[in-house]
Short mmCIF file of C-alpha atoms in Angstrom, two decimals:
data_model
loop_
_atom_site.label_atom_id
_atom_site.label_comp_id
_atom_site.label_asym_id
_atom_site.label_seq_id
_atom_site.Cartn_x
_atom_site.Cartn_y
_atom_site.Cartn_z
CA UNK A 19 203.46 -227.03 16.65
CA UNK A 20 200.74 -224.22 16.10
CA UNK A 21 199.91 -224.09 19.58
CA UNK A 22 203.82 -223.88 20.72
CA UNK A 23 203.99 -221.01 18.05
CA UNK A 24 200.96 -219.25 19.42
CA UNK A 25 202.13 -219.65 23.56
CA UNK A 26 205.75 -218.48 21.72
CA UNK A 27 203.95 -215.26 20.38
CA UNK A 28 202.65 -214.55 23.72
CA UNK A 29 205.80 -213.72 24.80
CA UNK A 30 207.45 -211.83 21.97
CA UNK A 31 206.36 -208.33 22.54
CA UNK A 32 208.09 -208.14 25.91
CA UNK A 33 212.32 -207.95 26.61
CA UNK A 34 211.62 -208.74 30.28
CA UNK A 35 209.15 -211.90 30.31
CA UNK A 36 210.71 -215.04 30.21
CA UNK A 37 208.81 -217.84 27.78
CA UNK A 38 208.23 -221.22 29.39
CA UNK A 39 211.38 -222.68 27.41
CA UNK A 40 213.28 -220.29 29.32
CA UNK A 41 214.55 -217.32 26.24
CA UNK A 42 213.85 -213.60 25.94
CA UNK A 43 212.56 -213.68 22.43
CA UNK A 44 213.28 -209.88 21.93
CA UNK A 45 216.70 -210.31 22.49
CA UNK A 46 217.60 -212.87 20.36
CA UNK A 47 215.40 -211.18 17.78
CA UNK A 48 218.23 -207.83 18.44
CA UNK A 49 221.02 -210.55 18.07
CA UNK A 50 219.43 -212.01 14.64
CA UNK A 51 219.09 -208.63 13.59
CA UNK A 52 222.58 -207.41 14.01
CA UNK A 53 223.09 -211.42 11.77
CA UNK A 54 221.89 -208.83 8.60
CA UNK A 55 223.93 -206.10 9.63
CA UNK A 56 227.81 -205.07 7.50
CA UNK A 57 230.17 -207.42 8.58
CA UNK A 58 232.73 -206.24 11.05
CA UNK A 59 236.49 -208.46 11.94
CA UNK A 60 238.82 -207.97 14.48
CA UNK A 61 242.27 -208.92 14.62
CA UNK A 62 245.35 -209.04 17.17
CA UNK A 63 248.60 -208.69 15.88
CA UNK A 64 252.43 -208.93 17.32
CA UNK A 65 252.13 -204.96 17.18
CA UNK A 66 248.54 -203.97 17.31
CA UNK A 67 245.06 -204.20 16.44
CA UNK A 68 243.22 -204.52 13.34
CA UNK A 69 239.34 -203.92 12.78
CA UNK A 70 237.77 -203.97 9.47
CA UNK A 71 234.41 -203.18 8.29
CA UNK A 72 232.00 -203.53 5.52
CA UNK A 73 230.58 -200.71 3.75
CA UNK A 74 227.30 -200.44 2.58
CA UNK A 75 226.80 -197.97 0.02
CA UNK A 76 222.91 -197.72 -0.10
CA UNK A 77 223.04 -194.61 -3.00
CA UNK A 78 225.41 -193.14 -5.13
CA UNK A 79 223.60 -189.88 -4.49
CA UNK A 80 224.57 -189.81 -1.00
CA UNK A 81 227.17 -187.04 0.16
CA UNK A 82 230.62 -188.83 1.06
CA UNK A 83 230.56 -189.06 5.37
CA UNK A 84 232.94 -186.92 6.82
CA UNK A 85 233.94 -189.55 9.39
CA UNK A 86 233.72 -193.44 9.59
CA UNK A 87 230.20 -194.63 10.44
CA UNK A 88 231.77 -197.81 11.65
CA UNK A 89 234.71 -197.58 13.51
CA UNK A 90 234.76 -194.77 16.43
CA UNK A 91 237.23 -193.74 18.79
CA UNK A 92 236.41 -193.86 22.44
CA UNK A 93 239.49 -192.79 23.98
CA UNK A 94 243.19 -192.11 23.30
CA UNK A 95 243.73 -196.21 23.73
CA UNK A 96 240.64 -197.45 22.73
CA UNK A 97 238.43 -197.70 20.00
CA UNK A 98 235.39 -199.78 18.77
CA UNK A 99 233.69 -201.12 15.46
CA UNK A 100 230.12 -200.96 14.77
CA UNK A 101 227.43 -203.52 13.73
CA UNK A 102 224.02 -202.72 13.73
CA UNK A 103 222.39 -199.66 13.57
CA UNK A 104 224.58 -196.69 14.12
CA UNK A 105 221.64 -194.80 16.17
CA UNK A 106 221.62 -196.88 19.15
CA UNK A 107 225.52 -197.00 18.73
CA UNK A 108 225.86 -193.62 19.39
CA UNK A 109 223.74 -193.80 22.64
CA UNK A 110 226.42 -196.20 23.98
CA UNK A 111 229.71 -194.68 22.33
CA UNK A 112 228.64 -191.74 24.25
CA UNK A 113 228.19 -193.49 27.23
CA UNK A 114 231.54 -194.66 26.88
CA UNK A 115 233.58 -191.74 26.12
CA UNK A 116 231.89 -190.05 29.22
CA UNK A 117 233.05 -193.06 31.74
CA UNK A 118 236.78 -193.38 29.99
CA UNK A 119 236.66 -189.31 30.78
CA UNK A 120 235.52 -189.44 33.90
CA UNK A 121 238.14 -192.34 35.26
CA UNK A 122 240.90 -189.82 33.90
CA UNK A 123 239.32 -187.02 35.57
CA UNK A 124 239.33 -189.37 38.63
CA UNK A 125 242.44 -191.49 39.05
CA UNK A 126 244.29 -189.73 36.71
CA UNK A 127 245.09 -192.71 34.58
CA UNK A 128 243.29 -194.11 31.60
CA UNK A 129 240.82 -196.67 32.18
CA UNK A 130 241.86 -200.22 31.89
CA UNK A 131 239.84 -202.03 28.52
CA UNK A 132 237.95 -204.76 30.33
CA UNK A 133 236.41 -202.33 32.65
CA UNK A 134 235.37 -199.91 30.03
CA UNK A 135 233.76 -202.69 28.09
CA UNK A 136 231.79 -203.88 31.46
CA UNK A 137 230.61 -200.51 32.05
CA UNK A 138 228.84 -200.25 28.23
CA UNK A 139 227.56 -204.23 29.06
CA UNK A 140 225.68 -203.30 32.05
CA UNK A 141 224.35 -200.12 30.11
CA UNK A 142 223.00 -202.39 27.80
CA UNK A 143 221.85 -204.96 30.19
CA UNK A 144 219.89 -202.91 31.96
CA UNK A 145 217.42 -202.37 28.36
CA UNK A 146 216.81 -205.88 28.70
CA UNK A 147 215.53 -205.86 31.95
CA UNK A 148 213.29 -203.06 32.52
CA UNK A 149 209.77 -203.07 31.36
CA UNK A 150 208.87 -200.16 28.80
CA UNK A 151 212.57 -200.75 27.02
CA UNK A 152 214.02 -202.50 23.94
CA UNK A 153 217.42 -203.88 23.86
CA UNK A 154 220.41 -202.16 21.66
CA UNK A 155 219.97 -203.40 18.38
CA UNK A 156 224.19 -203.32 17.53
CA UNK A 157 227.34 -205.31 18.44
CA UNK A 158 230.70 -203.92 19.03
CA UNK A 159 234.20 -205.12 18.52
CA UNK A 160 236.13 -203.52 21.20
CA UNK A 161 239.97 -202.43 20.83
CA UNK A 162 242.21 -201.23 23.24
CA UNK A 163 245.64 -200.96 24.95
CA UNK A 164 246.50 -201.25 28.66
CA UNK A 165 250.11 -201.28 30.31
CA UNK A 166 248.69 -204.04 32.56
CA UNK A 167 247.10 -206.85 29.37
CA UNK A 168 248.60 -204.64 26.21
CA UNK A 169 246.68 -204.88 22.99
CA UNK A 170 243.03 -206.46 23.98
CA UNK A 171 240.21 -207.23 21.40
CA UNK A 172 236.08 -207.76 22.70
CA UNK A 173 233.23 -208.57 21.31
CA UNK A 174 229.90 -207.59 22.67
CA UNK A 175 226.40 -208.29 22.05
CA UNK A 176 222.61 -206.89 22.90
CA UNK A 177 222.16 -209.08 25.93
CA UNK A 178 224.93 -207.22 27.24
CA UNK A 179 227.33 -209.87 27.18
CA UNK A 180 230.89 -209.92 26.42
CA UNK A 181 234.06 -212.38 25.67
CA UNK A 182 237.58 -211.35 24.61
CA UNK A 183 238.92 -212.67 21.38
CA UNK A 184 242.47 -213.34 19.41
CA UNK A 185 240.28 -212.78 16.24
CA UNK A 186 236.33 -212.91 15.76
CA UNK A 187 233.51 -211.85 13.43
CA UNK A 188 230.50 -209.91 14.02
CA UNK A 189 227.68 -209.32 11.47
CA UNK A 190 226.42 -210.82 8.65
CA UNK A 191 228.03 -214.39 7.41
CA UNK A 192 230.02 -214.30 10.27
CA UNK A 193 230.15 -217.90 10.81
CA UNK A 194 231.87 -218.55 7.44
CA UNK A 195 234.48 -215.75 8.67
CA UNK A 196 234.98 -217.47 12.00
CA UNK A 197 235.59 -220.71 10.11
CA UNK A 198 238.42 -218.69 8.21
CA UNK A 199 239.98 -217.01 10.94
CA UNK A 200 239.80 -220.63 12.99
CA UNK A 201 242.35 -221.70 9.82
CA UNK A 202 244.53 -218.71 8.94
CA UNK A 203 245.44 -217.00 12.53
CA UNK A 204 247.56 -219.40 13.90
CA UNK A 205 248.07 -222.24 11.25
CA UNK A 206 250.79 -223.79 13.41
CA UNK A 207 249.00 -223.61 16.38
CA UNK A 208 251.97 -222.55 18.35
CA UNK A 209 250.21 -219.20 19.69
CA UNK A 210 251.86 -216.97 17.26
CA UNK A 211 250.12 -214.17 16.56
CA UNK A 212 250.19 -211.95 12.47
CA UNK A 213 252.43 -209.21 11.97
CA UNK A 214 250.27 -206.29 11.14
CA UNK A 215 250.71 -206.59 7.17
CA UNK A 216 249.74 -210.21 7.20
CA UNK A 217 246.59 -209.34 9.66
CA UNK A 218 245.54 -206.55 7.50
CA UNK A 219 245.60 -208.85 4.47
CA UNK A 220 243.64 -212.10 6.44
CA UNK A 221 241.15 -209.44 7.58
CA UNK A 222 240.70 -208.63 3.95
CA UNK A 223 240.52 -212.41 3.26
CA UNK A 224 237.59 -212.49 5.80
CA UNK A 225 235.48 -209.35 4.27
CA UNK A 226 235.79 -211.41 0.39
CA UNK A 227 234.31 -214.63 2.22
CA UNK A 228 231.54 -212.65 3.87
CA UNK A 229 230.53 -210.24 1.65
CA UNK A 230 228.28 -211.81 -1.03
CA UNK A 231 230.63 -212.19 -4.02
CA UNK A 232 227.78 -212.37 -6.80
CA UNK A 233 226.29 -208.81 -6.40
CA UNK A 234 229.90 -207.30 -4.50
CA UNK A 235 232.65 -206.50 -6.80
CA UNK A 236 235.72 -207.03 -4.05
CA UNK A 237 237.16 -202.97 -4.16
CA UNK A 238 238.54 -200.51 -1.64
CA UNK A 239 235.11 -199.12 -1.87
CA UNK A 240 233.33 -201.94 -0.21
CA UNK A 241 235.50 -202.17 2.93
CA UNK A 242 237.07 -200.04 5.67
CA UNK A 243 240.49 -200.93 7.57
CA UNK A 244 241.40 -199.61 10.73
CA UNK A 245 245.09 -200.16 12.71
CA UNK A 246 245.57 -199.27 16.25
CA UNK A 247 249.65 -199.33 16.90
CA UNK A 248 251.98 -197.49 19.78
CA UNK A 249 254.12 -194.65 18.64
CA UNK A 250 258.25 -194.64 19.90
CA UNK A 251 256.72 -192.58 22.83
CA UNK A 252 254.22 -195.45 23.55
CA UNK A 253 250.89 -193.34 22.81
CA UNK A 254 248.30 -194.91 21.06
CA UNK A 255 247.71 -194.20 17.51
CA UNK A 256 244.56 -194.29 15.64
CA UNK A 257 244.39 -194.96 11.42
CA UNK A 258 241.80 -195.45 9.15
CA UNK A 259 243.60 -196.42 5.87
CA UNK A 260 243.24 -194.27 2.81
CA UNK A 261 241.44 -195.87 -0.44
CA UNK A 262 244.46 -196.41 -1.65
CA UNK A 263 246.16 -198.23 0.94
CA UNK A 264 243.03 -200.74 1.12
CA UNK A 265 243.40 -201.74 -2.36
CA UNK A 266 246.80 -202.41 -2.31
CA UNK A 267 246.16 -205.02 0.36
CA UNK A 268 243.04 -205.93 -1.70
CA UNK A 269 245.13 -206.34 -4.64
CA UNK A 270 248.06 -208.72 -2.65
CA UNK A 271 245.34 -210.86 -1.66
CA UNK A 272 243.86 -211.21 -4.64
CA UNK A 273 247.37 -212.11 -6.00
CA UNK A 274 247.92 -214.72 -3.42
CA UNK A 275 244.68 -216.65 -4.24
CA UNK A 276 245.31 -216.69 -7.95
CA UNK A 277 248.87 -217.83 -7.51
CA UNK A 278 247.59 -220.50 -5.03
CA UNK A 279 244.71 -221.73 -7.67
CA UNK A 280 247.15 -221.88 -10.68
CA UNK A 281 249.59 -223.49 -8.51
CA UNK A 282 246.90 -225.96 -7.40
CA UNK A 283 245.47 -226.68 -10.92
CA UNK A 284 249.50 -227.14 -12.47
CA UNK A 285 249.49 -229.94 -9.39
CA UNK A 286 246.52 -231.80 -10.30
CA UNK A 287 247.35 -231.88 -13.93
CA UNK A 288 250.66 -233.51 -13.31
#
């Protein structure tokens, strides 16, 4: 084992060198990384888009941001969440503002999602193939709208893959928030997708299983909520949801579970 560990160091420092088991240690190192970061969910609805976010108050000295520092719009119909760190974020939201302008400028139309997404991929692709580089250390949850697919949700990671998703999980915990998602999206399994209330309140659901409970008091504080509907003249609108508006989700949901545990303790006494 000591040996295997020392021919494994060998290879660390370098993003371009493959190890003789066949991996690019520093890119799984930037995908373990972004496994620590605030804990970002997407969700499709019947009428839009959902992305939540955990915040991560590191002082109560710091000055309140002026905008989100997880959830950025990229375009009039799309917009992306943020996990990782928000320097090498902005290197690639700025890449992909400046390609969704330039296909308007160009064809006149907005860009279609997919190809958007492809275009920040291969950006970030590229850093793990050229000597002298390190990858992206952050993960994005894409969201968008196209006449040709409608509402579409990605996820995309360091290597500069990406996958399209009903639902997903990025950041820290997010296996237990997969797990959730796999049993609350579609209970039925008949394809049906949320309304928008009842996706808001899963993707709350998801944030209380991920965020750890013992040192977290659950509160509009800790968590962010974005929607991304159509308007009655079919343009794309963009909302982060006041403080407000987050805990009164955060208080339905907590209503629901303690109505579901009494109701499951006055079965088992019967």
């Amino acid at each position: 084992p000591r040996v295997q560990e020392q021919m494994a160091r060998r290879y660390d420092s370098s993003t371009t060198t493959f190890s003789p088991e066949g991996r690019l240690h520093q890119v799984e190192y930037a995908i373990e990384a972004i496994n620590n970061a605030g804990t970002c969910v997407g969700i499709l609805s019947k009428s839009g888009i959902v992305l939540a976010s955990e915040r991560r108050v590191t002082s109560g000295l710091l000055a309140p941001a002026k905008t989100s520092d997880k959830t950025y719009k990229l375009a009039n119909h799309a917009a992306c969440c943020v996990a990782g760190l928000t320097a090498d974020a902005n290197i690639l939201i700025d890449q992909s503002r400046l390609r969704s302008g330039r296909y308007q400028h160009q064809y006149c139309e907005p860009i279609p999602i997919e190809q958007l997404v492809e275009h920040v991929c291969n950006y970030k692709q590229s850093y793990t193939q050229y000597g002298g580089l390190r990858p992206f250390g952050v993960s994005f949850l894409f969201a968008g709208y196209d006449d040709v697919h409608g509402y579409q949700l990605y996820q995309s990671d360091p290597s500069g893959n990406y996958s399209g998703w009903k639902a997903t999980v990025i950041g820290a915990n997010n296996s237990a928030g997969k797990s959730l998602l796999k049993n609350e999206y579609d209970p039925d399994g008949d394809g049906t997708m949320p309304d928008m209330a009842t996706a808001l309140k899963l993707a709350v659901k998801v944030l209380n299983k991920t965020m750890d409970s013992a040192t977290t008091s659950t509160s509009a504080e800790k968590m962010e909520l974005f929607t991304m509907t159509r308007d009655a003249g079919g343009e794309c609108v963009h909302k982060i949801l006041t403080k407000s508006e987050v805990q009164r989700f955060v208080d339905e949901v907590a209503a629901e579970a303690e109505a579901s545990g009494s109701g499951g303790a006055g079965e088992s006494t019967q």
